[in-house]
């Protein structure tokens, strides 16, 4: 017999349960930036990065602020994990394909966690809140019943709400991260 979670669904109020954790980052980003920056200037090519040199720091800050050649940002990678993310949010994040790679939590071949993310606008709406919570509960109960009746996880998941939470790991260069954040950061 298929195991099910037999738990009432958990819901998050907006993005309160979304967490981001940096897993890996370049240990000397300014040094890496400087190596590319100095290459464009003949007079600077022999200067190693000096954290006490105000010009070196300013040059790196100009690159980070995109006031100077952005190429160095393409060489510095950050790896991070996001948990408590809804599937629609995951779809928006993973649309970024150049300069990024992702590994997303699968909904098979094990039971899906009974957790959903409900936007604050819905939870703060007195006319819709109770209906939304009831829909979450009914969806999870139907999912559990399908598993008890030996419907495959892969088939049962089709009737779950799109707001089921999941996690992903991403690795992207800083230039891509800045661009992604500029287009996708919101609390909608």
mmCIF file of C-alpha atoms in Angstrom:
data_model
loop_
_atom_site.group_PDB
_atom_site.id
_atom_site.type_symbol
_atom_site.label_atom_id
_atom_site.label_comp_id
_atom_site.label_asym_id
_atom_site.label_seq_id
_atom_site.Cartn_x
_atom_site.Cartn_y
_atom_site.Cartn_z
ATOM 1 C CA UNK A 1 0.000 0.000 0.000
ATOM 2 C CA UNK A 2 1.199 3.501 -0.805
ATOM 3 C CA UNK A 3 2.316 5.672 2.088
ATOM 4 C CA UNK A 4 0.632 9.044 2.448
ATOM 5 C CA UNK A 5 1.417 11.980 4.666
ATOM 6 C CA UNK A 6 -2.010 12.091 6.393
ATOM 7 C CA UNK A 7 -1.333 15.633 7.512
ATOM 8 C CA UNK A 8 -3.517 18.680 7.190
ATOM 9 C CA UNK A 9 -2.064 21.078 4.654
ATOM 10 C CA UNK A 10 0.229 23.781 5.902
ATOM 11 C CA UNK A 11 -0.022 27.179 4.295
ATOM 12 C CA UNK A 12 2.298 30.158 4.296
ATOM 13 C CA UNK A 13 1.116 33.747 4.515
ATOM 14 C CA UNK A 14 2.682 35.262 1.416
ATOM 15 C CA UNK A 15 6.426 34.702 1.299
ATOM 16 C CA UNK A 16 7.104 34.401 5.048
ATOM 17 C CA UNK A 17 8.353 30.809 4.707
ATOM 18 C CA UNK A 18 10.506 31.362 1.615
ATOM 19 C CA UNK A 19 14.152 31.120 2.606
ATOM 20 C CA UNK A 20 17.335 31.755 0.648
ATOM 21 C CA UNK A 21 20.658 30.348 1.765
ATOM 22 C CA UNK A 22 23.971 31.072 0.031
ATOM 23 C CA UNK A 23 25.807 27.769 -0.370
ATOM 24 C CA UNK A 24 28.922 28.924 -2.194
ATOM 25 C CA UNK A 25 30.413 32.241 -3.282
ATOM 26 C CA UNK A 26 33.779 33.400 -4.589
ATOM 27 C CA UNK A 27 36.009 33.955 -1.549
ATOM 28 C CA UNK A 28 37.785 36.987 -3.082
ATOM 29 C CA UNK A 29 35.301 38.704 -5.421
ATOM 30 C CA UNK A 30 37.107 42.067 -5.517
ATOM 31 C CA UNK A 31 40.353 40.376 -6.503
ATOM 32 C CA UNK A 32 38.562 38.543 -9.319
ATOM 33 C CA UNK A 33 36.881 41.766 -10.475
ATOM 34 C CA UNK A 34 40.178 43.641 -10.377
ATOM 35 C CA UNK A 35 41.923 41.028 -12.538
ATOM 36 C CA UNK A 36 39.485 41.738 -15.365
ATOM 37 C CA UNK A 37 39.250 45.477 -14.770
ATOM 38 C CA UNK A 38 43.025 46.035 -14.868
ATOM 39 C CA UNK A 39 43.381 44.056 -18.096
ATOM 40 C CA UNK A 40 41.532 46.811 -19.991
ATOM 41 C CA UNK A 41 44.065 49.463 -18.896
ATOM 42 C CA UNK A 42 47.686 49.128 -19.997
ATOM 43 C CA UNK A 43 48.816 51.281 -17.071
ATOM 44 C CA UNK A 44 47.104 48.986 -14.533
ATOM 45 C CA UNK A 45 48.008 45.539 -15.866
ATOM 46 C CA UNK A 46 50.994 45.100 -13.541
ATOM 47 C CA UNK A 47 49.086 46.091 -10.396
ATOM 48 C CA UNK A 48 47.913 43.247 -8.197
ATOM 49 C CA UNK A 49 44.743 43.856 -6.221
ATOM 50 C CA UNK A 50 45.391 45.794 -3.035
ATOM 51 C CA UNK A 51 42.429 46.056 -0.639
ATOM 52 C CA UNK A 52 44.047 49.161 0.897
ATOM 53 C CA UNK A 53 44.192 50.942 -2.468
ATOM 54 C CA UNK A 54 41.158 53.264 -2.725
ATOM 55 C CA UNK A 55 41.339 53.303 -6.533
ATOM 56 C CA UNK A 56 41.198 49.490 -6.671
ATOM 57 C CA UNK A 57 38.174 49.431 -4.346
ATOM 58 C CA UNK A 58 36.418 52.202 -6.307
ATOM 59 C CA UNK A 59 37.047 50.362 -9.600
ATOM 60 C CA UNK A 60 35.501 47.170 -8.166
ATOM 61 C CA UNK A 61 32.527 49.092 -6.802
ATOM 62 C CA UNK A 62 32.034 50.726 -10.215
ATOM 63 C CA UNK A 63 31.907 47.263 -11.801
ATOM 64 C CA UNK A 64 29.397 46.065 -9.181
ATOM 65 C CA UNK A 65 27.269 49.180 -9.794
ATOM 66 C CA UNK A 66 27.532 48.566 -13.566
ATOM 67 C CA UNK A 67 29.292 51.888 -14.146
ATOM 68 C CA UNK A 68 32.310 50.051 -15.556
ATOM 69 C CA UNK A 69 32.870 47.061 -17.837
ATOM 70 C CA UNK A 70 30.508 44.344 -16.481
ATOM 71 C CA UNK A 71 32.536 41.384 -17.816
ATOM 72 C CA UNK A 72 34.055 40.568 -14.390
ATOM 73 C CA UNK A 73 30.563 39.918 -13.018
ATOM 74 C CA UNK A 74 30.201 37.046 -15.474
ATOM 75 C CA UNK A 75 33.166 35.250 -13.870
ATOM 76 C CA UNK A 76 31.969 35.255 -10.256
ATOM 77 C CA UNK A 77 29.414 32.581 -9.408
ATOM 78 C CA UNK A 78 27.060 32.246 -6.479
ATOM 79 C CA UNK A 79 25.279 29.030 -5.549
ATOM 80 C CA UNK A 80 22.175 29.275 -3.404
ATOM 81 C CA UNK A 81 19.214 27.270 -2.188
ATOM 82 C CA UNK A 82 15.636 28.511 -2.039
ATOM 83 C CA UNK A 83 13.086 26.625 0.079
ATOM 84 C CA UNK A 84 9.373 27.180 0.612
ATOM 85 C CA UNK A 85 8.977 28.365 -2.968
ATOM 86 C CA UNK A 86 5.739 27.912 -4.926
ATOM 87 C CA UNK A 87 5.749 26.234 -8.322
ATOM 88 C CA UNK A 88 4.725 29.474 -10.115
ATOM 89 C CA UNK A 89 7.665 31.268 -8.475
ATOM 90 C CA UNK A 90 9.972 28.404 -9.467
ATOM 91 C CA UNK A 91 8.778 28.751 -13.049
ATOM 92 C CA UNK A 92 9.633 32.438 -13.045
ATOM 93 C CA UNK A 93 13.085 31.828 -11.568
ATOM 94 C CA UNK A 94 14.033 29.011 -13.907
ATOM 95 C CA UNK A 95 13.065 31.019 -17.001
ATOM 96 C CA UNK A 96 16.539 32.541 -16.654
ATOM 97 C CA UNK A 97 18.637 30.223 -18.805
ATOM 98 C CA UNK A 98 21.817 32.084 -19.806
ATOM 99 C CA UNK A 99 24.440 32.141 -17.060
ATOM 100 C CA UNK A 100 22.398 29.996 -14.670
ATOM 101 C CA UNK A 101 21.662 26.366 -13.876
ATOM 102 C CA UNK A 102 19.077 24.846 -11.554
ATOM 103 C CA UNK A 103 18.142 21.646 -9.786
ATOM 104 C CA UNK A 104 14.502 21.634 -8.650
ATOM 105 C CA UNK A 105 12.733 19.358 -6.194
ATOM 106 C CA UNK A 106 10.692 16.744 -8.002
ATOM 107 C CA UNK A 107 7.087 15.864 -7.188
ATOM 108 C CA UNK A 108 7.771 12.207 -7.798
ATOM 109 C CA UNK A 109 8.274 9.375 -6.970
ATOM 110 C CA UNK A 110 7.305 10.148 -3.378
ATOM 111 C CA UNK A 111 4.352 11.935 -1.767
ATOM 112 C CA UNK A 112 4.316 15.698 -2.085
ATOM 113 C CA UNK A 113 4.622 17.703 1.135
ATOM 114 C CA UNK A 114 1.232 19.126 2.147
ATOM 115 C CA UNK A 115 2.467 22.726 2.045
ATOM 116 C CA UNK A 116 1.203 25.573 -0.110
ATOM 117 C CA UNK A 117 1.990 29.239 -0.464
ATOM 118 C CA UNK A 118 -1.026 31.530 -0.512
ATOM 119 C CA UNK A 119 -0.453 35.149 -1.557
ATOM 120 C CA UNK A 120 -1.103 37.735 1.163
ATOM 121 C CA UNK A 121 -3.686 39.496 -0.995
ATOM 122 C CA UNK A 122 -5.861 36.378 -0.790
ATOM 123 C CA UNK A 123 -5.325 35.732 2.916
ATOM 124 C CA UNK A 124 -6.074 39.352 3.783
ATOM 125 C CA UNK A 125 -9.315 39.297 1.791
ATOM 126 C CA UNK A 126 -12.090 38.349 4.228
ATOM 127 C CA UNK A 127 -14.359 37.192 1.385
ATOM 128 C CA UNK A 128 -11.755 34.830 -0.081
ATOM 129 C CA UNK A 129 -9.572 33.624 2.790
ATOM 130 C CA UNK A 130 -11.855 30.855 4.083
ATOM 131 C CA UNK A 131 -12.643 29.635 0.556
ATOM 132 C CA UNK A 132 -8.940 29.508 -0.266
ATOM 133 C CA UNK A 133 -8.131 27.553 2.892
ATOM 134 C CA UNK A 134 -10.980 25.123 2.171
ATOM 135 C CA UNK A 135 -9.725 24.611 -1.388
ATOM 136 C CA UNK A 136 -6.242 23.805 -0.054
ATOM 137 C CA UNK A 137 -7.724 21.300 2.393
ATOM 138 C CA UNK A 138 -9.955 19.638 -0.243
ATOM 139 C CA UNK A 139 -7.089 19.408 -2.716
ATOM 140 C CA UNK A 140 -4.850 17.699 -0.180
ATOM 141 C CA UNK A 141 -7.608 15.319 0.931
ATOM 142 C CA UNK A 142 -8.261 14.299 -2.686
ATOM 143 C CA UNK A 143 -4.532 13.775 -3.225
ATOM 144 C CA UNK A 144 -4.316 11.553 -0.127
ATOM 145 C CA UNK A 145 -7.372 9.588 -1.255
ATOM 146 C CA UNK A 146 -5.879 9.025 -4.701
ATOM 147 C CA UNK A 147 -2.674 7.670 -3.132
ATOM 148 C CA UNK A 148 -4.679 5.405 -0.825
ATOM 149 C CA UNK A 149 -6.407 4.065 -3.960
ATOM 150 C CA UNK A 150 -3.013 3.336 -5.505
ATOM 151 C CA UNK A 151 -3.040 6.139 -8.043
ATOM 152 C CA UNK A 152 0.600 6.768 -8.932
ATOM 153 C CA UNK A 153 2.276 9.851 -7.407
ATOM 154 C CA UNK A 154 3.005 11.040 -10.940
ATOM 155 C CA UNK A 155 -0.720 11.030 -11.790
ATOM 156 C CA UNK A 156 -2.104 12.250 -8.454
ATOM 157 C CA UNK A 157 0.082 15.357 -8.461
ATOM 158 C CA UNK A 158 -1.818 16.738 -11.472
ATOM 159 C CA UNK A 159 -4.751 17.611 -9.224
ATOM 160 C CA UNK A 160 -2.702 19.382 -6.564
ATOM 161 C CA UNK A 161 -2.695 23.141 -6.352
ATOM 162 C CA UNK A 162 -0.015 24.939 -8.298
ATOM 163 C CA UNK A 163 1.027 26.676 -5.080
ATOM 164 C CA UNK A 164 2.570 23.515 -3.577
ATOM 165 C CA UNK A 165 5.930 24.499 -2.125
ATOM 166 C CA UNK A 166 9.238 23.104 -3.262
ATOM 167 C CA UNK A 167 12.945 23.856 -3.162
ATOM 168 C CA UNK A 168 15.675 24.435 -5.676
ATOM 169 C CA UNK A 169 19.399 24.999 -5.905
ATOM 170 C CA UNK A 170 20.688 27.567 -8.366
ATOM 171 C CA UNK A 171 24.129 28.496 -9.579
ATOM 172 C CA UNK A 172 24.538 31.701 -11.547
ATOM 173 C CA UNK A 173 27.082 34.349 -12.269
ATOM 174 C CA UNK A 174 26.684 37.687 -10.518
ATOM 175 C CA UNK A 175 25.753 39.561 -13.723
ATOM 176 C CA UNK A 176 22.919 37.095 -14.308
ATOM 177 C CA UNK A 177 21.864 37.302 -10.650
ATOM 178 C CA UNK A 178 21.671 41.120 -10.823
ATOM 179 C CA UNK A 179 19.605 40.967 -14.007
ATOM 180 C CA UNK A 180 17.340 38.263 -12.635
ATOM 181 C CA UNK A 181 16.773 40.181 -9.393
ATOM 182 C CA UNK A 182 15.978 43.409 -11.255
ATOM 183 C CA UNK A 183 13.244 41.654 -13.251
ATOM 184 C CA UNK A 184 11.815 39.220 -10.703
ATOM 185 C CA UNK A 185 12.078 40.690 -7.177
ATOM 186 C CA UNK A 186 8.626 41.487 -5.850
ATOM 187 C CA UNK A 187 6.234 40.430 -3.130
ATOM 188 C CA UNK A 188 3.256 39.645 -5.338
#
